[in-house]
């Protein structure tokens, strides 16, 4: 990489000299070569450094000559993110412009109309407006719009973040961390990365409240207790625990539990502490897990199984599963006796070599953690956090939704699938009387390429579920209707209602009789129009994903968890979103909330009419509905206006 960068550096600087020598009327001919070489350099950290080293000369040479970026003093921070997200030459010109601005901010380039402070303020605002580039999310929008240009933009923001102070955007970063942690995802790598990058702010001149919040998050993922804070080494800490008084151990247990409950984050020291209690003082485990009365009863009734689960799967390297274990016990999963042998089977399962390879990361191997340990840790997390399952960067929302649904209402089925996939590398399902084996299928929605930054259960199951779901859909292609009508009940389970409606005609691709679509959803789901029938099981529905401008990005699978009044007396739809980052801006002031409106862990919510305005398909029970003609015309018109002016612009309406 160093040799390659050195070669590119020479070519880039030669291209700059050629551009410098060109007459003003001919500069556009030489700019193209500069931009092309800059694209190659911007693909690496070393290349970014080369761009910065040359940035003080960009204006003099004419890099921005004749274009919108020519006068740095006239540039506006709100436009930067849009340019970086565009494919094509604008993206790289914007990167070069930010490097110029950074050179001004650091005093390496004296600009006649822009001070160091002005440039620094500009870049701070750019960072604050584009936290998704500074800390890339795993959302549908990010997946749909992904590409080399966005990878370069992320590298740019990492470079800017390292060169600048984050102080000016500290409040926004703290808000982002809080917004993500409250959703309680199983995979917390992105959150930990944000906290790690924000650590430098703690010693700088920022608001005390912000500083203390950051410290609390940092402590939560490192050493949140009095005793753990005194040690840097897990072994020394565990050795010291042997001489600690009972009262101090209890205080330590309560401190760990409090930190975990407040943040949803688990320290490696917490896992070490649980392992110690598992051998020396099991009575304190319910305290360290902050168990409810139900959870404590479940623990006391299954001490042998829980002892083995902790011994096998709870390690500093799998510490986040402590949160899953606590929630699993509180949910009363272990009170369902038929599930106990299914869970125990995973402890000794003969895991397929290919699955072992997928599950075991270097840190697991270094610390003697087995593939069974990783799988059990992942299973515990999924059973404790059904709404924390995420699809990562894969187009596999259907599969993630399935794991979440089964973890809530089909645990025995889920455990059977996990065992089959891990041991046999095969999962089978029946579709309309015919058995489908995943081992016999190729491809899938994801094309066979599954991004591996997933929880262990998803790593094991998603490749199989993805292929089976795709095969089921293929078998419905010639039916003239949306295949989800038949596939969802067979794939997810018999609790999925057989009634189904799609706003888009499968044959023509047109939006047909949209008012009837809206009226039927209100008549089957809204408590004021559906004769009082309540949602018993989560309902898998399809929604349109739109960006901040309301423009259509694609289709997405979510689950309606429940429908209820919020504290303001407004009916809201509470839903599970497999992308683990539900608080996105969908345009038209439609921004799903993840807290503050009665959301449970992992839920997002929207006012009823706003959710309907982004929905394209739903299941319903035709025997449990009110009269569609009773739905107010004003409601239907309100929803239709939102739809037509957003995703509807991409469709023909009849």
XYZ file of C-alpha atoms in Angstrom:
654
model
C 0.000 0.000 0.000
C 2.841 2.387 0.875
C 4.604 1.764 -2.458
C 1.333 2.130 -4.373
C 0.509 5.378 -2.554
C 3.986 6.738 -3.259
C 3.518 6.062 -6.961
C 0.076 7.698 -6.945
C 1.502 10.649 -5.026
C 4.086 11.247 -7.751
C 1.460 11.025 -10.492
C -0.916 13.298 -8.571
C 1.723 15.959 -8.000
C 2.747 15.782 -11.651
C -0.898 16.246 -12.636
C -1.078 19.267 -10.341
C 1.997 20.781 -11.991
C 0.471 20.245 -15.431
C -2.709 21.953 -14.262
C -0.662 24.784 -12.764
C 1.121 25.387 -16.056
C -2.077 25.410 -18.104
C -3.660 28.651 -19.265
C -6.965 29.551 -17.565
C -9.043 28.670 -20.642
C -7.406 25.205 -20.808
C -7.471 24.243 -17.118
C -10.647 22.180 -17.429
C -8.736 19.808 -19.708
C -6.207 19.046 -16.961
C -8.587 19.031 -13.984
C -10.028 15.664 -15.027
C -6.679 13.907 -14.540
C -6.261 15.544 -11.127
C -9.728 14.411 -10.048
C -9.195 10.847 -11.289
C -5.932 10.456 -9.391
C -7.494 12.066 -6.325
C -10.218 9.403 -6.389
C -7.580 6.678 -6.207
C -5.730 8.428 -3.389
C -8.920 9.005 -1.405
C -9.400 5.242 -1.057
C -6.799 5.000 1.732
C -5.701 6.874 4.848
C -2.249 7.349 3.351
C -3.804 8.775 0.231
C -5.887 11.218 2.268
C -2.655 12.463 3.815
C -1.232 13.078 0.343
C -4.312 15.113 -0.601
C -3.958 17.194 2.555
C -0.258 17.857 2.018
C -1.072 19.395 -1.356
C -4.248 21.180 -0.257
C -2.603 24.584 0.464
C -1.809 24.866 -3.274
C -5.190 23.840 -4.695
C -6.453 27.403 -5.170
C -3.214 28.673 -6.668
C -2.987 25.757 -9.100
C -6.615 26.032 -10.234
C -8.092 22.762 -8.939
C -11.467 24.483 -8.416
C -11.169 26.903 -11.317
C -14.468 27.623 -13.067
C -16.655 25.617 -10.678
C -18.972 26.129 -7.678
C -16.121 25.373 -5.237
C -13.823 28.091 -6.564
C -14.452 30.610 -3.755
C -14.054 28.932 -0.361
C -15.621 31.898 1.446
C -18.976 31.301 -0.308
C -19.347 27.605 0.536
C -22.188 26.449 2.824
C -21.878 23.501 5.302
C -25.416 22.124 4.641
C -24.483 21.377 1.015
C -21.356 19.330 1.776
C -23.101 16.086 2.717
C -25.221 16.099 -0.416
C -22.176 16.489 -2.667
C -20.293 13.692 -0.908
C -23.230 11.342 -1.380
C -23.406 11.910 -5.132
C -21.719 9.440 -7.436
C -19.443 11.084 -9.940
C -16.904 13.886 -9.947
C -18.728 16.156 -7.462
C -17.924 13.796 -4.610
C -14.157 13.962 -5.098
C -14.189 17.735 -5.662
C -15.985 18.080 -2.325
C -13.283 15.982 -0.633
C -10.584 18.214 -2.098
C -12.530 21.274 -0.949
C -12.722 19.931 2.634
C -8.960 19.323 2.576
C -8.459 22.933 1.515
C -10.731 24.063 4.344
C -8.771 21.918 6.816
C -5.492 23.485 5.627
C -6.994 26.923 6.339
C -8.288 25.796 9.749
C -4.866 24.472 10.775
C -3.002 27.547 9.508
C -1.161 25.713 6.746
C -2.893 27.905 4.152
C -3.557 31.605 4.612
C -6.774 32.473 2.766
C -7.500 36.105 1.938
C -11.234 35.937 2.745
C -11.472 33.129 5.286
C -9.903 33.011 8.761
C -8.714 29.933 10.638
C -11.648 30.284 12.998
C -14.122 30.588 10.114
C -12.725 27.451 8.496
C -12.780 25.545 11.778
C -16.409 26.553 12.420
C -17.288 25.484 8.880
C -15.789 22.019 9.358
C -17.321 21.564 12.805
C -20.743 22.265 11.359
C -20.068 19.855 8.496
C -19.161 17.117 10.997
C -22.246 17.812 13.099
C -24.547 17.716 10.067
C -23.119 14.425 8.832
C -22.689 12.176 11.845
C -23.753 9.249 9.664
C -20.516 9.661 7.718
C -18.462 10.095 10.865
C -20.100 7.025 12.423
C -21.572 5.029 9.499
C -24.954 3.451 10.376
C -26.253 0.033 9.354
C -29.536 1.236 7.906
C -31.472 0.485 4.748
C -30.549 3.917 3.396
C -26.855 3.275 4.063
C -27.046 -0.133 2.387
C -29.007 1.087 -0.640
C -26.774 4.086 -1.245
C -23.480 2.366 -0.428
C -20.637 2.629 -2.892
C -16.957 3.562 -3.233
C -17.821 7.275 -3.121
C -19.365 6.871 0.344
C -16.402 4.836 1.580
C -14.170 7.728 0.507
C -16.472 10.167 2.301
C -16.230 8.099 5.486
C -12.431 8.063 5.230
C -12.496 11.842 4.808
C -14.591 12.285 7.948
C -12.317 10.000 9.948
C -9.392 12.092 8.787
C -11.155 15.345 9.675
C -12.177 13.938 13.045
C -8.597 13.008 13.885
C -7.301 16.422 12.834
C -9.970 18.529 14.525
C -11.426 18.654 18.009
C -14.849 17.113 18.442
C -15.719 19.675 21.118
C -17.967 21.736 18.893
C -20.162 18.721 18.132
C -19.958 16.979 21.490
C -23.661 17.456 22.305
C -24.705 15.948 18.996
C -22.403 12.955 19.442
C -23.736 12.331 22.950
C -27.276 12.589 21.606
C -26.434 10.058 18.901
C -24.957 7.622 21.437
C -28.054 7.961 23.621
C -30.359 7.482 20.632
C -28.599 4.252 19.653
C -28.181 2.747 23.113
C -31.846 3.240 24.018
C -32.715 0.913 21.107
C -30.728 -1.871 22.818
C -29.219 -3.614 19.778
C -27.429 -6.933 20.262
C -24.482 -5.726 18.174
C -22.973 -2.662 19.847
C -19.726 -2.252 17.894
C -20.806 1.026 16.316
C -21.829 2.457 19.689
C -18.524 1.459 21.264
C -16.635 3.005 18.370
C -18.465 6.288 18.902
C -17.743 6.246 22.625
C -14.094 5.419 21.973
C -13.739 8.296 19.507
C -15.507 10.663 21.892
C -13.170 9.897 24.812
C -10.862 12.752 23.821
C -13.643 15.237 24.552
C -13.774 14.408 28.245
C -10.623 16.345 29.066
C -11.517 19.310 26.869
C -13.630 22.402 27.361
C -17.175 21.089 26.910
C -20.326 21.352 29.008
C -20.116 19.460 32.313
C -23.369 17.572 31.685
C -22.082 16.400 28.318
C -18.739 15.480 29.847
C -20.332 13.438 32.623
C -22.621 11.607 30.193
C -19.611 10.628 28.082
C -17.755 9.468 31.174
C -20.738 7.339 32.179
C -20.860 5.651 28.775
C -17.112 5.083 28.798
C -17.265 3.577 32.284
C -20.179 1.359 31.255
C -18.149 -0.340 28.548
C -14.861 -0.429 30.497
C -14.854 -0.378 34.321
C -18.139 0.875 35.796
C -17.564 -0.157 39.422
C -15.319 0.924 42.278
C -13.241 -2.258 42.324
C -13.045 -2.860 38.584
C -11.750 0.676 38.100
C -8.682 -0.206 40.159
C -7.576 -2.978 37.817
C -6.482 -3.064 34.175
C -6.199 -6.849 34.049
C -9.180 -9.235 34.271
C -7.129 -11.980 35.937
C -5.829 -9.725 38.686
C -9.342 -8.419 39.235
C -10.782 -11.925 39.509
C -7.984 -12.978 41.840
C -8.670 -9.983 44.070
C -12.368 -10.860 44.324
C -11.475 -13.917 46.418
C -10.536 -11.681 49.326
C -13.443 -9.223 49.069
C -16.045 -9.099 51.853
C -19.632 -10.186 51.116
C -20.946 -6.627 51.516
C -18.418 -5.285 49.020
C -19.260 -8.049 46.567
C -22.919 -7.109 46.808
C -22.064 -3.454 46.189
C -20.014 -4.504 43.169
C -22.942 -6.593 41.877
C -25.370 -3.706 42.299
C -23.024 -1.272 40.530
C -22.584 -3.560 37.533
C -26.342 -4.126 37.334
C -27.112 -0.421 37.564
C -24.661 0.482 34.792
C -26.006 -2.244 32.495
C -29.614 -1.255 33.106
C -28.966 2.437 32.443
C -26.943 2.057 29.236
C -27.572 -1.416 27.831
C -23.777 -1.779 27.617
C -21.772 -4.455 29.409
C -18.189 -4.232 30.637
C -15.768 -7.159 30.182
C -15.210 -6.863 33.953
C -18.925 -7.595 34.430
C -18.511 -10.904 32.610
C -15.440 -11.675 34.735
C -17.454 -10.887 37.875
C -20.347 -13.134 36.772
C -17.899 -15.977 36.110
C -16.462 -15.577 39.594
C -19.920 -15.587 41.206
C -20.795 -18.660 39.161
C -18.098 -20.552 41.044
C -18.037 -18.889 44.433
C -21.296 -17.056 45.227
C -24.253 -17.934 43.002
C -26.713 -16.183 45.318
C -25.426 -12.814 44.070
C -25.927 -13.577 40.377
C -29.570 -12.342 40.368
C -28.321 -9.101 41.925
C -25.526 -8.700 39.361
C -28.049 -9.305 36.566
C -30.656 -6.958 38.074
C -33.265 -9.698 37.799
C -36.947 -9.094 38.392
C -39.033 -11.379 40.575
C -39.807 -13.493 37.498
C -36.161 -13.601 36.509
C -35.013 -14.563 39.989
C -37.571 -17.379 40.166
C -36.436 -18.579 36.741
C -32.811 -18.482 37.885
C -33.518 -20.416 41.085
C -35.439 -23.090 39.182
C -32.674 -23.657 36.622
C -29.401 -23.125 38.485
C -27.575 -26.057 36.867
C -28.408 -24.982 33.307
C -27.556 -21.339 33.979
C -24.284 -22.378 35.628
C -23.326 -24.273 32.477
C -24.419 -21.435 30.187
C -22.244 -18.967 32.103
C -19.285 -21.341 32.258
C -19.394 -22.006 28.521
C -20.486 -18.697 26.997
C -20.007 -15.711 29.317
C -16.472 -14.345 28.862
C -14.953 -10.858 28.668
C -14.926 -11.271 24.872
C -18.656 -12.124 24.831
C -19.606 -9.782 27.679
C -22.564 -8.180 25.886
C -24.453 -11.469 26.211
C -24.717 -10.794 29.974
C -27.458 -8.307 29.091
C -29.170 -10.935 26.958
C -28.962 -13.497 29.770
C -30.600 -11.094 32.233
C -33.420 -10.295 29.800
C -33.911 -13.935 28.851
C -34.448 -14.826 32.506
C -36.773 -11.864 33.051
C -38.820 -12.922 30.020
C -39.409 -16.285 31.677
C -38.064 -18.255 28.710
C -36.744 -20.984 31.003
C -40.161 -21.469 32.580
C -41.190 -23.192 29.333
C -39.941 -26.679 30.161
C -39.856 -28.075 26.580
C -37.265 -25.410 25.735
C -34.749 -26.529 28.360
C -33.396 -29.584 26.488
C -33.324 -27.570 23.254
C -31.130 -24.943 24.897
C -28.933 -27.532 26.613
C -28.424 -29.342 23.303
C -26.567 -26.280 21.979
C -23.954 -26.576 24.722
C -22.707 -29.924 23.365
C -23.772 -29.666 19.720
C -21.359 -31.085 17.156
C -20.916 -27.895 15.122
C -19.996 -28.145 11.441
C -16.378 -27.069 10.715
C -17.500 -24.336 8.299
C -19.857 -22.908 10.943
C -17.077 -22.994 13.540
C -14.903 -20.983 11.199
C -17.652 -18.391 10.715
C -18.359 -18.081 14.441
C -14.858 -17.958 15.890
C -13.030 -14.642 15.724
C -9.330 -14.310 16.608
C -10.110 -13.017 20.115
C -12.247 -16.098 20.763
C -9.477 -18.467 19.706
C -6.842 -16.621 21.737
C -8.921 -16.958 24.886
C -10.032 -20.557 24.488
C -13.688 -19.787 23.772
C -15.347 -22.561 21.794
C -17.719 -22.228 18.865
C -20.428 -23.675 21.120
C -19.715 -20.919 23.626
C -20.089 -18.215 20.982
C -23.279 -19.794 19.637
C -24.851 -20.116 23.088
C -23.894 -16.519 23.926
C -25.584 -15.407 20.711
C -28.667 -17.521 21.382
C -29.003 -16.083 24.877
C -28.802 -12.559 23.421
C -31.473 -13.244 20.805
C -33.832 -14.837 23.329
C -33.287 -11.923 25.690
C -33.409 -9.182 23.051
C -35.744 -10.288 20.235
C -36.012 -6.706 18.976
C -32.241 -6.286 19.064
C -31.646 -8.585 16.080
C -30.168 -6.628 13.178
C -29.584 -7.330 9.496
C -26.266 -5.464 9.403
C -25.296 -4.314 5.933
C -27.202 -7.134 4.239
C -30.436 -6.910 2.211
C -31.850 -9.610 4.483
C -34.516 -7.783 6.472
C -36.893 -10.732 5.919
C -34.490 -13.151 7.631
C -33.703 -10.810 10.538
C -37.434 -10.243 11.008
C -37.982 -14.010 11.096
C -35.400 -14.524 13.853
C -36.988 -11.694 15.839
C -40.519 -13.095 15.407
C -39.487 -16.625 16.406
C -37.525 -15.342 19.404
C -40.790 -13.781 20.590
C -43.412 -16.381 19.686
C -41.712 -19.478 18.274
C -38.700 -20.149 20.469
C -38.788 -23.922 20.071
C -38.876 -23.537 16.296
C -35.969 -21.054 16.406
C -33.834 -23.354 18.576
C -34.461 -26.233 16.189
C -33.390 -24.113 13.208
C -30.235 -22.972 15.030
C -29.245 -26.548 15.850
C -29.925 -27.801 12.315
C -28.022 -24.965 10.664
C -25.035 -25.203 13.029
C -24.737 -29.005 12.951
C -25.931 -29.940 9.453
C -25.528 -26.689 7.531
C -29.096 -27.211 6.373
C -32.527 -25.880 7.295
C -35.752 -27.200 5.808
C -39.215 -25.658 5.593
C -42.420 -26.794 3.966
C -44.039 -24.586 1.352
C -47.491 -25.642 0.217
C -46.776 -29.294 0.962
C -43.254 -29.435 -0.499
C -40.139 -29.564 1.656
C -37.429 -27.042 0.760
C -33.861 -27.708 1.930
C -31.487 -24.752 2.074
C -28.525 -27.008 1.315
C -29.974 -27.678 -2.138
C -30.376 -23.976 -3.035
C -28.051 -21.399 -4.553
C -28.039 -17.624 -4.283
C -30.698 -15.845 -2.278
C -31.799 -12.241 -1.875
C -28.243 -11.373 -0.831
C -26.803 -13.311 -3.752
C -24.983 -15.667 -1.414
C -22.744 -12.893 -0.052
C -23.591 -12.301 3.611
C -21.772 -9.498 5.421
C -20.498 -11.118 8.610
C -20.839 -8.297 11.168
C -23.884 -9.990 12.686
C -24.812 -11.643 15.960
C -23.845 -15.362 16.132
C -27.379 -16.654 15.567
C -27.731 -14.529 12.440
C -24.312 -15.672 11.189
C -25.516 -19.268 11.460
C -29.106 -18.875 10.248
C -29.369 -15.995 7.783
C -27.594 -17.719 4.829
C -30.170 -20.529 5.020
C -33.229 -18.381 5.663
C -32.265 -16.009 2.867
C -32.119 -18.821 0.321
C -35.352 -20.451 1.475
C -37.306 -17.191 1.457
C -36.005 -16.398 -2.025
C -36.986 -19.869 -3.261
C -40.507 -19.522 -1.865
C -40.924 -16.174 -3.587
C -39.705 -17.618 -6.888
C -42.423 -20.269 -6.713
C -45.113 -17.565 -6.642
C -43.826 -15.480 -9.552
C -46.542 -16.430 -12.042
C -49.540 -15.966 -9.755
C -50.270 -12.360 -10.685
C -50.213 -11.203 -7.057
C -47.568 -10.284 -4.501
C -45.881 -13.515 -3.401
C -45.654 -12.332 0.201
C -49.354 -13.176 0.498
C -48.510 -16.896 0.446
C -44.880 -16.917 1.539
C -45.111 -15.020 4.827
C -47.562 -17.390 6.598
C -45.535 -20.428 5.496
C -42.147 -18.885 6.265
C -42.833 -17.109 9.552
C -45.596 -19.238 11.019
C -49.300 -19.963 11.152
C -49.970 -16.919 13.326
C -49.576 -14.657 10.266
C -53.091 -13.694 9.058
C -54.041 -14.970 5.605
C -55.636 -11.724 4.484
C -53.193 -9.613 2.478
C -53.251 -6.375 0.496
C -50.612 -4.543 -1.522
C -51.036 -0.961 -2.681
C -49.018 -1.749 -5.830
C -50.524 -3.920 -8.541
C -48.075 -6.789 -9.153
C -48.800 -6.980 -12.885
C -48.810 -3.301 -13.894
C -46.650 -1.816 -11.115
C -49.251 0.937 -10.655
C -50.718 2.233 -7.404
C -54.303 1.022 -7.591
C -57.300 2.120 -5.506
C -55.104 3.579 -2.783
C -58.015 4.930 -0.705
C -59.333 1.357 -0.346
C -55.877 0.256 0.845
C -55.831 2.944 3.530
C -59.422 2.311 4.610
C -58.860 -1.435 5.010
C -55.771 -0.909 7.153
C -57.639 1.487 9.429
C -60.622 -0.890 9.603
C -58.408 -3.844 10.581
C -55.818 -2.125 12.802
C -56.956 1.210 14.219
C -58.736 0.724 17.585
C -61.377 3.326 16.730
C -62.383 1.582 13.492
C -61.677 -2.158 13.916
C -64.400 -3.100 16.434
C -61.842 -3.346 19.251
C -59.829 -6.311 17.941
C -56.315 -6.226 19.356
C -53.073 -7.268 17.647
C -52.139 -10.658 19.118
C -48.906 -11.388 17.238
C -46.495 -9.030 15.449
C -47.683 -8.315 11.919
C -45.027 -8.410 9.161
C -45.599 -5.439 6.834
C -43.752 -3.868 3.936
C -42.760 -0.219 3.947
C -41.194 2.224 1.518
C -37.834 3.537 2.705
C -37.396 7.211 1.856
C -34.595 9.675 2.485
C -34.730 12.999 4.283
C -36.334 14.543 1.192
C -39.035 11.877 1.013
C -37.510 10.320 -2.119
C -37.971 6.581 -2.582
C -34.898 4.434 -1.806
C -36.445 0.969 -1.816
C -38.656 -1.547 -0.034
C -38.123 -2.818 3.491
C -39.606 -5.394 5.878
C -40.628 -4.442 9.433
C -43.029 -5.836 12.050
C -45.858 -3.987 13.733
C -45.484 -4.937 17.390
C -48.506 -3.157 18.822
C -50.823 -0.175 18.393
C -51.555 2.004 21.388
C -52.217 5.496 22.683
C -49.164 7.522 23.673
C -49.010 9.927 26.620
C -50.501 12.681 24.439
C -53.555 10.595 23.634
C -52.485 9.939 20.016
C -52.584 6.472 18.501
C -49.146 5.299 17.446
C -47.854 2.236 15.655
C -44.955 0.636 17.530
C -42.766 -1.415 15.234
C -39.561 -3.447 15.001
C -37.081 -2.376 12.345
C -34.363 -4.953 11.500
C -31.814 -2.262 10.675
C -31.230 -1.536 14.414
C -31.293 2.212 13.821
C -34.918 3.185 13.658
C -34.700 6.899 14.401
C -34.100 8.010 10.836
C -35.581 11.001 9.032
C -37.927 9.755 6.306
C -38.832 13.201 5.001
C -42.064 15.228 5.341
C -41.332 15.541 9.081
C -41.824 11.781 9.426
C -39.150 10.760 11.928
C -39.656 7.495 13.828
C -39.179 7.932 17.556
C -37.230 5.401 19.650
C -37.991 6.910 23.067
C -40.263 9.435 24.711
C -43.558 8.096 23.369
C -43.903 4.892 25.366
C -41.580 2.767 23.237
C -40.386 -0.521 24.735
C -36.782 -1.656 24.237
C -36.028 -2.069 20.544
C -39.271 -0.474 19.343
C -39.666 2.556 17.107
C -42.958 4.373 16.719
C -44.829 6.796 14.496
C -48.244 8.436 14.646
C -50.686 6.035 13.005
C -51.279 8.054 9.811
C -47.557 8.671 9.237
C -46.746 4.978 9.377
C -49.581 4.160 6.975
C -48.192 6.763 4.561
C -44.967 4.738 4.263
C -46.572 1.277 4.092
C -47.188 -0.664 0.892
C -48.361 -4.113 2.090
C -49.873 -5.694 5.180
C -51.560 -8.838 6.469
C -54.964 -8.800 8.148
C -57.637 -11.107 9.488
C -60.768 -10.684 7.320
C -62.900 -11.935 10.224
C -61.626 -9.218 12.550
C -62.349 -5.874 10.959
C -64.692 -2.966 11.174
C -66.550 -1.232 8.346
C -64.221 0.449 5.875
C -66.839 3.097 5.012
C -66.643 4.386 8.580
C -63.043 5.584 8.095
C -63.078 9.387 7.817
C -62.424 10.808 4.354
C -60.087 13.404 5.869
C -57.846 10.661 7.276
C -57.616 8.919 3.920
C -56.860 12.175 2.105
C -54.192 13.100 4.648
C -52.390 9.773 4.192
C -52.723 9.873 0.408
C -51.250 13.375 0.202
C -48.172 12.286 2.163
C -47.794 9.209 -0.036
C -48.235 10.943 -3.392
C -45.723 13.650 -2.483
C -43.000 11.192 -1.410
C -42.553 7.604 -2.641
C -45.631 8.040 -4.841
C -43.703 10.261 -7.244
C -41.902 7.122 -8.465
C -45.174 5.354 -9.374
C -48.139 5.755 -11.706
C -51.428 6.147 -9.832
C -54.746 4.920 -11.218
